[in-house]
Coordinates of C-alpha atoms and ligand atoms in Angstrom, one line a residue:
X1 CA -31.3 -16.8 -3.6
X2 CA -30.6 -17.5 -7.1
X3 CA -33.1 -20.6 -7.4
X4 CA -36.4 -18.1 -5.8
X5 CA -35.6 -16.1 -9.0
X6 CA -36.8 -19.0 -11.2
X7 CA -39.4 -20.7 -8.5
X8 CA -41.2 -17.7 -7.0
X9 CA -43.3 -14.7 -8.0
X10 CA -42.7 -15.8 -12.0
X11 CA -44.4 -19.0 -11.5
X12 CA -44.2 -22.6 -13.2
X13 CA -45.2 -20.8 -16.3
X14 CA -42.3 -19.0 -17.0
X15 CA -40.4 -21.6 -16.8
X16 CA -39.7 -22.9 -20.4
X17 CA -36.9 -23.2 -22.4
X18 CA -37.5 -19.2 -24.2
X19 CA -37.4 -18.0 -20.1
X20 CA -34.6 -20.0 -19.1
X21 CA -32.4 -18.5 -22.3
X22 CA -33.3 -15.0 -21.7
X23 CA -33.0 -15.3 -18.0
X24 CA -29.1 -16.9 -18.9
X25 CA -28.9 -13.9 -20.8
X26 CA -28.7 -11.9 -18.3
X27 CA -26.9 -13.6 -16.1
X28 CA -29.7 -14.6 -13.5
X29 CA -29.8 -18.7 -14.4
X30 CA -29.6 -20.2 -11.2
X31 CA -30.0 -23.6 -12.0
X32 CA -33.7 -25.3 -11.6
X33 CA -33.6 -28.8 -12.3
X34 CA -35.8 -28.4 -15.5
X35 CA -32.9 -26.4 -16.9
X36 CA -30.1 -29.2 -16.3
X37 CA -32.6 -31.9 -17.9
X38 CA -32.3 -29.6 -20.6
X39 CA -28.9 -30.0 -21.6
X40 CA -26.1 -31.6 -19.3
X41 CA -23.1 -29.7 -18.2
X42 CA -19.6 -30.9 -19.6
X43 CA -18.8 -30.8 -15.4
X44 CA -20.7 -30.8 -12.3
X45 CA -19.3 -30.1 -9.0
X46 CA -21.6 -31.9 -6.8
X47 CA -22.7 -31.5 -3.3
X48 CA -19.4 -29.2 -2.2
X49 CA -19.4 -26.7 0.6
X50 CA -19.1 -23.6 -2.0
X51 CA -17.8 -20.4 -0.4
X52 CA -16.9 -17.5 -2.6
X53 CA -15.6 -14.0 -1.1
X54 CA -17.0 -11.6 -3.4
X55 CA -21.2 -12.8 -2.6
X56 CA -20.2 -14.2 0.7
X57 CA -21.6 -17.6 -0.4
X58 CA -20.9 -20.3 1.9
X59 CA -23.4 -23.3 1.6
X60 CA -23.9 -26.3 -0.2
X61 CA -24.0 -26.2 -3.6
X62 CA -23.7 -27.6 -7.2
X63 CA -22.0 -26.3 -9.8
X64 CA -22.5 -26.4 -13.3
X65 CA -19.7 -26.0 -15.7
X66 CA -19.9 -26.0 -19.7
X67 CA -17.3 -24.6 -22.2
X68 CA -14.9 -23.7 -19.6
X69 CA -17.5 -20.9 -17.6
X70 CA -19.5 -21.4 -14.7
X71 CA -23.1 -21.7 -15.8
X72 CA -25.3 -22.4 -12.9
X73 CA -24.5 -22.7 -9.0
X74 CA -27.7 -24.3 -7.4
X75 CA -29.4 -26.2 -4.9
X76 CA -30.7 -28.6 -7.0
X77 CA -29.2 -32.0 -8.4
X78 CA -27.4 -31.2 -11.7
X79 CA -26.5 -33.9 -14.8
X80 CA -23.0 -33.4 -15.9
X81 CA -20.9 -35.4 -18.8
X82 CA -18.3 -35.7 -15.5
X83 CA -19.3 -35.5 -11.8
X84 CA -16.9 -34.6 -9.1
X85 CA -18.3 -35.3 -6.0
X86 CA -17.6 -32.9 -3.2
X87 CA -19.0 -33.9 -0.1
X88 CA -17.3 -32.6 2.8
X89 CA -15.1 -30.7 0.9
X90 CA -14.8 -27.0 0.2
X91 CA -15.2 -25.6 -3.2
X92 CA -13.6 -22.3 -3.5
X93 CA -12.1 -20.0 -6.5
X94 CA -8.5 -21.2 -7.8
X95 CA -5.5 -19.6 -6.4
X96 CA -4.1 -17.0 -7.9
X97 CA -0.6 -16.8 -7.3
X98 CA 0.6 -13.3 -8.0
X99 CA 4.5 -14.1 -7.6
X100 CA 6.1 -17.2 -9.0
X101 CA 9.6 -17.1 -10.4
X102 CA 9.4 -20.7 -11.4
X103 CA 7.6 -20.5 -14.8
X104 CA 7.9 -24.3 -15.9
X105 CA 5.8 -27.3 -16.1
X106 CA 7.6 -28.4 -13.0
X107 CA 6.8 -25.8 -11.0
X108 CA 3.3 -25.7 -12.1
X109 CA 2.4 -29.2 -11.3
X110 CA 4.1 -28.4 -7.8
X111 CA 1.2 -25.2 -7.6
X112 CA -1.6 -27.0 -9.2
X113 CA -1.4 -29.7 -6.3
X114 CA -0.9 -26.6 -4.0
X115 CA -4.3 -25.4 -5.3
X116 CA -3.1 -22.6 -7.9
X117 CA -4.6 -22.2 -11.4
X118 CA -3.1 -19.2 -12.2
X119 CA 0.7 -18.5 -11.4
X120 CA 2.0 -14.9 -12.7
X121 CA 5.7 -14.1 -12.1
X122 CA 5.2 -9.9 -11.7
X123 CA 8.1 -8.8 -9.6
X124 CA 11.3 -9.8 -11.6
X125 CA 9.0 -10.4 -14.9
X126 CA 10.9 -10.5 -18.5
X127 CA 12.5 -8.2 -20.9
X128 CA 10.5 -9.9 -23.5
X129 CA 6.8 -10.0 -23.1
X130 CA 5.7 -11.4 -26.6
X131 CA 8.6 -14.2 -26.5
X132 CA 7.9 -15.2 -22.8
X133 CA 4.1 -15.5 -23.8
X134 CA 4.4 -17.4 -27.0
X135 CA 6.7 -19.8 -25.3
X136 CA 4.2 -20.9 -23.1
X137 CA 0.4 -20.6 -25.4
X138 CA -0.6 -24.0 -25.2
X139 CA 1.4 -26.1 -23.0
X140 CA 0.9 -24.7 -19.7
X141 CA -1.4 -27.1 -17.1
X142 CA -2.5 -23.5 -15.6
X143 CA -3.0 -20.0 -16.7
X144 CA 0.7 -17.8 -16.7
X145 CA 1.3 -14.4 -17.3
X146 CA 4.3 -12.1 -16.6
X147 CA 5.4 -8.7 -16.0
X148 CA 7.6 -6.3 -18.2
X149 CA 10.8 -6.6 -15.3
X150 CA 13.0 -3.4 -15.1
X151 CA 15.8 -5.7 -13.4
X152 CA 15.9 -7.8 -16.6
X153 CA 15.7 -4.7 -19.5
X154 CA 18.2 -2.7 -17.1
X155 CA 20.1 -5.8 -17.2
X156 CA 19.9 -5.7 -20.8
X157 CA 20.6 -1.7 -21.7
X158 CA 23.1 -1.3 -19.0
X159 CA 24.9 -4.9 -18.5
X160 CA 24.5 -5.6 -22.2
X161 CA 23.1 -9.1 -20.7
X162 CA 20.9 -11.5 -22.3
X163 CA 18.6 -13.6 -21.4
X164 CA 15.5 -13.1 -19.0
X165 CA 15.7 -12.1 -14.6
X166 CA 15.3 -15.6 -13.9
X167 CA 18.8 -16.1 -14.9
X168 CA 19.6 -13.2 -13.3
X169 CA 18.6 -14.1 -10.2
X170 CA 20.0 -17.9 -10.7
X171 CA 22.9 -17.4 -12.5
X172 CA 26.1 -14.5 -11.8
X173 CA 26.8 -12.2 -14.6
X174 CA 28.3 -9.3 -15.8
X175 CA 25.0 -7.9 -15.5
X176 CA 25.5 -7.9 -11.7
X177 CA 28.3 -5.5 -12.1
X178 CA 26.4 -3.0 -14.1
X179 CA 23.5 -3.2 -11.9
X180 CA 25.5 -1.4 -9.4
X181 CA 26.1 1.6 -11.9
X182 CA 23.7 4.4 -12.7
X183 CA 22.3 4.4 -15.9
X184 CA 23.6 7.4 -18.6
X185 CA 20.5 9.6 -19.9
X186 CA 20.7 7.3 -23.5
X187 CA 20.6 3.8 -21.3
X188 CA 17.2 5.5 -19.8
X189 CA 16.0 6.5 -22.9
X190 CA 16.3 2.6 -24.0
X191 CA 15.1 1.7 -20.8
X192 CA 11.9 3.7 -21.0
X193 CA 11.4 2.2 -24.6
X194 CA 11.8 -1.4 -23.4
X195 CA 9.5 -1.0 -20.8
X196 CA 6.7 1.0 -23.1
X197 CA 7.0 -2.0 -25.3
X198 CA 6.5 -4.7 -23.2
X199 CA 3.8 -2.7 -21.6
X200 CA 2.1 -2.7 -25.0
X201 CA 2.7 -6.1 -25.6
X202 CA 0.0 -7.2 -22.7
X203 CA 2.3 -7.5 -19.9
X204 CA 0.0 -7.6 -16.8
X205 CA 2.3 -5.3 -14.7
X206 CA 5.4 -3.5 -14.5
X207 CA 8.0 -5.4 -12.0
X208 CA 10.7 -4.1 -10.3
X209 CA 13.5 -5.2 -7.7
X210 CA 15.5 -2.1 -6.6
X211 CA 17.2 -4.3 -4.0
X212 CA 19.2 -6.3 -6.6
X213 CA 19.8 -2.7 -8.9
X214 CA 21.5 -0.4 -5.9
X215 CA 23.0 2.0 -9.3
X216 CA 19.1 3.0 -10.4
X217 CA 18.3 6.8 -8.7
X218 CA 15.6 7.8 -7.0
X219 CA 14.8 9.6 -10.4
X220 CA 14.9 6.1 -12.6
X221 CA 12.4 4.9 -10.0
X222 CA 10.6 7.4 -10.9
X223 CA 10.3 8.0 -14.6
X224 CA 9.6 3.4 -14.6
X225 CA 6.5 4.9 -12.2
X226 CA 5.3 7.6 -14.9
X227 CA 5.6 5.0 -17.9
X228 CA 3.3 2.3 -15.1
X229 CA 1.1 5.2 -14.6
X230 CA 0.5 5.9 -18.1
X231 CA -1.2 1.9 -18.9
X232 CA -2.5 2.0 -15.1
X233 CA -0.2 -1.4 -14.4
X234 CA 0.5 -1.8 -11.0
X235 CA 4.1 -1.9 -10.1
X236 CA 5.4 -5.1 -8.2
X237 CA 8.5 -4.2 -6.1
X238 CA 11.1 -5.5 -4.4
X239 CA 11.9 -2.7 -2.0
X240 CA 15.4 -0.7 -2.2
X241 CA 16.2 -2.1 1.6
X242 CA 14.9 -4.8 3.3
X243 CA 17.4 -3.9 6.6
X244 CA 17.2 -2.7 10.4
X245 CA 19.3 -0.4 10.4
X246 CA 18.7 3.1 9.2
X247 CA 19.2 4.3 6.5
X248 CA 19.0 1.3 4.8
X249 CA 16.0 0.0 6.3
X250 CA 12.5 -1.5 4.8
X251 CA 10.9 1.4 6.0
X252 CA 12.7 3.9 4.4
X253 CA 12.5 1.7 1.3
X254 CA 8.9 1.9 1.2
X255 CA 8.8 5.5 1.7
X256 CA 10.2 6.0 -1.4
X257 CA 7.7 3.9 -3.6
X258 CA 4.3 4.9 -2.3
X259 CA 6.3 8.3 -3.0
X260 CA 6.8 7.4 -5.9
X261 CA 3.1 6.2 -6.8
X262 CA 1.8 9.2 -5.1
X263 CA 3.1 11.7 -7.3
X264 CA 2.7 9.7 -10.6
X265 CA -0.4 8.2 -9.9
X266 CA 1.1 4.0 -10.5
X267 CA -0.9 1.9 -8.7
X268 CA 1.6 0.1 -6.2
X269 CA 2.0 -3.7 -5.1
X270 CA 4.9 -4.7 -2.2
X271 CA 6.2 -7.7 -2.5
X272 CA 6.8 -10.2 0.1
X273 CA 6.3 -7.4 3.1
X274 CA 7.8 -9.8 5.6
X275 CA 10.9 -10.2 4.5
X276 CA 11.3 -6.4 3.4
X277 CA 9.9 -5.6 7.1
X278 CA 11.8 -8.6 8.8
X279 CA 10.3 -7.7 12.7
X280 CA 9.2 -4.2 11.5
X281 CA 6.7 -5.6 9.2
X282 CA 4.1 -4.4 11.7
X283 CA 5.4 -0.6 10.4
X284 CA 5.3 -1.5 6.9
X285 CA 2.2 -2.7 7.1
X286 CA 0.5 0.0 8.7
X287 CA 2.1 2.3 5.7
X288 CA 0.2 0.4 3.3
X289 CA -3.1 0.8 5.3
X290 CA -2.2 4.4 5.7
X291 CA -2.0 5.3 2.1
X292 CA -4.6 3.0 1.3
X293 CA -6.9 5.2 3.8
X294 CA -5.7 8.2 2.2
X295 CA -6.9 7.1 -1.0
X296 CA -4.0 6.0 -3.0
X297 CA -4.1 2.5 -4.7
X298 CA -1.4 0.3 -2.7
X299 CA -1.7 -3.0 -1.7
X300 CA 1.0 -6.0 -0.8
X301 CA 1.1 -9.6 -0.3
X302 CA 3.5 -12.2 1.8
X303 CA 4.7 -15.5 1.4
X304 CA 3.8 -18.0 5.1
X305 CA 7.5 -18.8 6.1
X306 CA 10.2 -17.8 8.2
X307 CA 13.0 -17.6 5.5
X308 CA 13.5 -16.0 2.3
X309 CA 15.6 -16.5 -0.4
X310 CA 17.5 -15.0 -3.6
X311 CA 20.7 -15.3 -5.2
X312 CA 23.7 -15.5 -3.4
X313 CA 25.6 -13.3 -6.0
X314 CA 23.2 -10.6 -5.8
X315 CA 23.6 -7.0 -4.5
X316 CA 21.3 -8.1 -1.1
X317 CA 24.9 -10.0 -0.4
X318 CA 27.1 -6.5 -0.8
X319 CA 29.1 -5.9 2.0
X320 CA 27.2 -5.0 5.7
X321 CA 24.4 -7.8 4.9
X322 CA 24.7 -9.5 8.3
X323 CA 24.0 -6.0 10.6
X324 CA 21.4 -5.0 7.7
X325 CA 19.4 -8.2 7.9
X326 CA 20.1 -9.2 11.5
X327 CA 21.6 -12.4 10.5
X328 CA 24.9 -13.9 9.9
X329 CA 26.6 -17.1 7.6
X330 CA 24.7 -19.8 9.5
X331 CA 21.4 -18.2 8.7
X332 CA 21.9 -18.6 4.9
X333 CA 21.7 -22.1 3.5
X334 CA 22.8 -22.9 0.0
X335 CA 19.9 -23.9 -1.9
X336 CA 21.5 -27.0 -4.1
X337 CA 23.2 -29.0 -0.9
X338 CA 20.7 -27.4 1.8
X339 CA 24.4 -26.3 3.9
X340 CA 24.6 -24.0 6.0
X341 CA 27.1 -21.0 5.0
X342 CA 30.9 -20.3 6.9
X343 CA 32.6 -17.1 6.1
X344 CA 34.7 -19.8 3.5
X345 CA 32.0 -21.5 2.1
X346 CA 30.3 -17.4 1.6
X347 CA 33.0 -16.4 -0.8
X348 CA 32.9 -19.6 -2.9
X349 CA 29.5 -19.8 -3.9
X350 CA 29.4 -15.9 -4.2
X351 CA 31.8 -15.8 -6.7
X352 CA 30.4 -19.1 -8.7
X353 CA 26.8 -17.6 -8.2
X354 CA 23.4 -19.5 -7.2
X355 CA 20.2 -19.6 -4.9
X356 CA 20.2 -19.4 -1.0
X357 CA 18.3 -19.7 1.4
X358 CA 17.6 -17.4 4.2
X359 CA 16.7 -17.7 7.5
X360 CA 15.7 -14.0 8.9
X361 CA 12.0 -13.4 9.0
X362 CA 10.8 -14.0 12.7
X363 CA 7.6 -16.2 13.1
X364 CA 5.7 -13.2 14.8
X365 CA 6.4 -11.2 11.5
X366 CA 5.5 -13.9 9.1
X367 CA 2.0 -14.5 11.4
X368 CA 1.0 -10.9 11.5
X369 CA 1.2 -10.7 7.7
X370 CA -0.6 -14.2 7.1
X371 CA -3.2 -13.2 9.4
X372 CA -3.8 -9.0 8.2
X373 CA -7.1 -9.2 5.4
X374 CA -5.3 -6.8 3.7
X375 CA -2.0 -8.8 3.0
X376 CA -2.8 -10.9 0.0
X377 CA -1.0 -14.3 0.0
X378 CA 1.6 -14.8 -3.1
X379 CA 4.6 -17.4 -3.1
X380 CA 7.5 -15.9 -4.7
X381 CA 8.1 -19.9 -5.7
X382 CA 11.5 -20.1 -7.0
X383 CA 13.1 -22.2 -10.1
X384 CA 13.8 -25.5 -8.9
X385 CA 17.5 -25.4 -8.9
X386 CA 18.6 -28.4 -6.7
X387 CA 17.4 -30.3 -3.6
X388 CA 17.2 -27.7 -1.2
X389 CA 15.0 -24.8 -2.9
X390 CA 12.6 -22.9 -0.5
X391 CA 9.5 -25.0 -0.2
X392 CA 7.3 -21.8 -0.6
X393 CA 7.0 -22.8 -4.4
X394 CA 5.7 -25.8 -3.3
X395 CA 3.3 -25.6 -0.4
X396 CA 2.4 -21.7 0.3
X397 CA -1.0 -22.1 -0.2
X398 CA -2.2 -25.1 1.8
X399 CA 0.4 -24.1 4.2
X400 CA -2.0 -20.7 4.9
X401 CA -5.4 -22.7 5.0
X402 CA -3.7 -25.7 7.0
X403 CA -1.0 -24.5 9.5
X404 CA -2.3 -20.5 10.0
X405 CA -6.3 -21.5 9.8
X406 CA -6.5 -24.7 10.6
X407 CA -3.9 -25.2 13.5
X408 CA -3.2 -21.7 14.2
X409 CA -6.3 -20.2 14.2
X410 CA -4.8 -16.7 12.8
X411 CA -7.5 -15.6 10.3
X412 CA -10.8 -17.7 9.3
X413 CA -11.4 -19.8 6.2
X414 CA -12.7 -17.2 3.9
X415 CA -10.7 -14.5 4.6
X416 CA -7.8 -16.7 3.7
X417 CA -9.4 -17.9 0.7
X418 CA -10.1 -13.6 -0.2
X419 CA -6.6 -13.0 0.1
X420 CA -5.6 -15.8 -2.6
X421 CA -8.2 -15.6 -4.9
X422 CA -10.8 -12.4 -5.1
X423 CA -8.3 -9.9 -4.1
X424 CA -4.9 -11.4 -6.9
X425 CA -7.8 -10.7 -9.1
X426 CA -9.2 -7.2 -8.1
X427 CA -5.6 -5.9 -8.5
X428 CA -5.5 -7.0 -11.9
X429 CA -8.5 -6.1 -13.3
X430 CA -8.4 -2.6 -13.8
X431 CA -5.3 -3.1 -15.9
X432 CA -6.5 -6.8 -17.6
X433 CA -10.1 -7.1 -17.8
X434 CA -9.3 -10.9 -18.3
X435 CA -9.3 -11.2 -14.0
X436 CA -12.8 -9.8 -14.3
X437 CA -13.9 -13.5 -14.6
X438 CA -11.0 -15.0 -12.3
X439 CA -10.8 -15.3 -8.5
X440 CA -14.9 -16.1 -8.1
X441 CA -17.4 -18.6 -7.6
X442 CA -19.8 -16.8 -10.2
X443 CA -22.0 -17.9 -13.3
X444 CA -20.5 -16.6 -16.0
X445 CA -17.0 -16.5 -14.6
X446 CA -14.1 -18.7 -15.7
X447 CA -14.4 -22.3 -14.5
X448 CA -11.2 -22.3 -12.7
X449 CA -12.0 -24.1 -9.0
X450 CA -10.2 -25.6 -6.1
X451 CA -11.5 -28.1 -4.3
X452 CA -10.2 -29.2 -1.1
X453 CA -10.7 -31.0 2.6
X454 CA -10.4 -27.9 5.3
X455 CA -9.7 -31.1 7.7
X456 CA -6.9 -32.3 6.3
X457 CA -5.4 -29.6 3.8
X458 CA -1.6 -29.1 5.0
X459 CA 1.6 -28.3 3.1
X460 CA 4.3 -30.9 3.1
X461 CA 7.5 -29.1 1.9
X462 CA 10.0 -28.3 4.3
X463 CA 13.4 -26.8 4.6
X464 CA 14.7 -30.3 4.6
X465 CA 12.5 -32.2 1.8
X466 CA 10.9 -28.9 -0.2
X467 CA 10.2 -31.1 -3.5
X468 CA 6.6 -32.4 -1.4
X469 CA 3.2 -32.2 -3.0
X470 CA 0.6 -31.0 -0.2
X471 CA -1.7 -32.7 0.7
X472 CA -5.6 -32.5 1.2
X473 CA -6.3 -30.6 -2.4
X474 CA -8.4 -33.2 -4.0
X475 CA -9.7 -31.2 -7.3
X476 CA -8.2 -28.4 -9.4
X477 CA -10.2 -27.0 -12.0
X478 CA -8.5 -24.8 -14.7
X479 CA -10.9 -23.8 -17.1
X480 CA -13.4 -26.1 -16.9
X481 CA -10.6 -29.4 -17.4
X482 CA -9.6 -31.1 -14.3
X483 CA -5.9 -30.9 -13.5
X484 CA -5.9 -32.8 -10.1
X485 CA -8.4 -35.3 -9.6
X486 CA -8.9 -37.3 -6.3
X487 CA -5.1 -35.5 -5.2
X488 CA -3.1 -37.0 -7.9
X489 CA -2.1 -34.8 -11.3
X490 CA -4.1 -35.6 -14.4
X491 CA -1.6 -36.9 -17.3
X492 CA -1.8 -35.2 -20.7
X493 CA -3.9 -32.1 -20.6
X494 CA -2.8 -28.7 -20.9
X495 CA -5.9 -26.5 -20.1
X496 CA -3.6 -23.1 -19.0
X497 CA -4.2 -19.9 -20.6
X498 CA -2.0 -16.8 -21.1
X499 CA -3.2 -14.3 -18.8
X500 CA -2.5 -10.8 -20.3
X501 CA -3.4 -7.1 -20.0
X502 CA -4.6 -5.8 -23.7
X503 CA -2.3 -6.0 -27.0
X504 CA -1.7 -2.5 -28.1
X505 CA 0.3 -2.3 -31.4
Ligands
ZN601 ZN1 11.7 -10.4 -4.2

């Protein structure tokens, strides 16, 4: 469609340099070859099976790349400085992975190879924004961002704890303790203040795990909602309950946040729905599409696996775990020898603190979430720890196009792709006009591409050997730089950029 612009009614005439250049301008270049003999692109995709969700595109094209942006996606043959070819293989918009804890250059080779270009850790986030960016500008392989995380500033103003939630996730503190106990009208106060400045600071969302912070009210939730409301970030939580048996059940849980966004007017993002709903993810689900339908902004996401995992330490481990989650010791593997857990073994590692894993999400759960359009895929990768982390860090994504289209036939080829590239972005964008350009095959947009063989595209971390590259993702684009090329990490460039909602003070 985009090459009859140039071709058609217009005529030969028009087409000189002076057309070309005004046509770029706004944003109808297509790609003729007269305009790539013009000036050769610092990248050409060539010959790939492009499919991008927002236009619908599916067909063969070739994509021209210069200064990090797409510049033209066209039928004809392109000159580039660097030529991938693509034959055969599928060239879609990079991953975006809305939940990683795992924020290092370990775990973003791991992603890059899974086909991510962007990894944002919004549920647990950081009580620093400005820190947690500056730590990273420059020396990331693919674009980062964070959220401001209530579990780490509560952490912080009530636990008198330092230090981000990654380590309070990995590591017991005293922090756990305090966790437990509601906060005093002053420790609010702080609260509120800490959260209003990371907000300013750019952070993309506001992230929240009531689960591991039993002592916050209903009314904490609450005013953290009015402050999210107030810069229109979404709020990423980790439900109150993720049990079976009522009360304290996933349902309920979720009750109380779309309540919450409801009457403040947050936008709302669940996290991992399947292991919140455990078999009643079908009735969170349909709470999601409910509100949605009545107009409010809530989405989710889920991760493709049968097992979750946090810290043993946490308050998900208080007392009454195994009747909430349906599950008992030999379900919950200890992430650094990959054991299973006795009632012995339970009490040691609680006490010395660490990551588990957790068997309790049943397939038919985990299937019905991968396969829903609406259910946007996200890891929730976790810090590699020891031996035995949960290989969702490491394979989520080819695990969706490989095992659940592939093999499983649950949901088609762009659907999947919608749910890990177009739709991470759309819920960003309102609140950082940065994912305006992300998650899309589209001139002008950021040059950030995957590039893989829908044949042979399969994850290859396990339970028992999770530190696996996947296989069957040949090319990764980030910014216009190759990080993966022919399957295999490039050495010694750092192309990521901080992705971050506007600075304001
Ligand atoms: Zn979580």
């Amino acid at each position: 469609m985009i090459p009859r612009r140039l071709t058609g009614s217009k005529g030969k005439g028009m087409l000189d340099a002076v057309g070309a250049l005004s046509l770029l301008a706004l944003g109808f270049v297509g790609g003729g070859s007269f305009f790539a003999q013009e000036r050769s692109f610092d990248l050409v995709i060539a010959n790939g099976r492009v499919m991008d969700p927002e236009s619908g595109l599916d067909a063969v094209r070739n994509v021209g790349i210069r200064d990090g942006k797409i510049i033209t996606i066209s039928t004809a043959p392109l000159n580039g400085r660097q030529t991938i070819e693509a034959k055969g293989l599928v060239v879609s918009p990079g991953f975006i992975d809305l939940h990683e804890h795992g924020q290092e250059p370990r775990n973003y080779q791991f992603q890059a190879r899974d086909g991510v270009t962007t990894s944002l850790e919004l549920e647990a986030g950081t009580n620093d924004v400005a820190r947690w960016y500056a730590e990273r500008e420059g020396k990331s392989l693919i674009n980062f961002g964070v959220s401001i995380g209530h579990i780490p500033v509560r952490a912080q103003v009530v636990g008198h704890a330092k230090g981000d939630l990654v380590s309070s996730i990995t590591r017991s503190t005293e922090a756990e303790a305090a966790l437990h106990r509601e906060a005093t009208p002053d420790e609010l106060s702080e609260m509120k203040a800490l959260i209003e400045t990371g907000l300013k600071q750019g952070a993309l969302a506001e992230g929240m795990g009531i689960n591991y912070t039993p002592g916050a009210t209903r009314w904490e939730i609450i005013e953290m909602f009015r402050l999210a409301a107030k810069y229109y970030a979404p709020v990423h939580v980790h439900l109150r309950y993720a049990g079976l048996i009522e009360p304290e059940t996933g349902l309920n849980a979720i009750e109380e946040v779309i309540a919450a966004a409801a009457a403040t007017g947050a936008p709302l993002h669940v996290v991992h729905i399947t292991s919140m709903g455990l078999r009643n993810t079908p009735q969170l689900i349909a709470m999601v599409e409910g509100a949605r339908q009545r107009g409010l902004d809530v989405t989710t996401e889920c991760y493709p696996y049968t097992a979750g995992s946090t810290g043993l330490h946490t308050a998900v481990f208080d007392p009454g775990w195994q009747a909430r989650m349906g599950i008992d010791y030999k379900d919950v593997q200890w992430a650094e020898t990959g054991e299973r857990l006795t009632a012995e073994t339970f009490e040691k590692y609680r006490k010395q603190g660490g990551i588990v894993v957790i068997h309790m999400i049943p397939e038919e759960a985990a299937r019905i979430a991968v396969a829903n359009p609406m259910v946007m895929i996200a890891s929730d990768g976790m810090p590699i720890t020891g031996a035995k982390v949960h290989p969702r860090g490491q394979g989520t994504f080819s695990r969706v196009l490989g095992h659940y289209v592939r093999e499983e036939k649950a949901l088609d080829l762009m659907t999947a792709l919608k749910k890990m590239t177009l739709m991470p972005a759309q819920r960003l964008e309102k609140r950082a006009p940065v994912f305006n350009n992300k998650g899309r095959i589209r001139v002008g947009a950021d040059a950030d591409i995957t590039i893989f063989d829908p044949d042979r595209v399969i994850d290859k971390a396990t339970f028992d050997e999770p530190l696996q590259y996947s296989e069957g993702i040949s090319f990764v684009v980030v910014n216009g730089i190759p990080v993966v090329k022919d399957g295999k990490l490039v050495e010694g460039v750092l192309p990521g950029r901080a992705m971050r909602a506007p600075i304001s003070q």
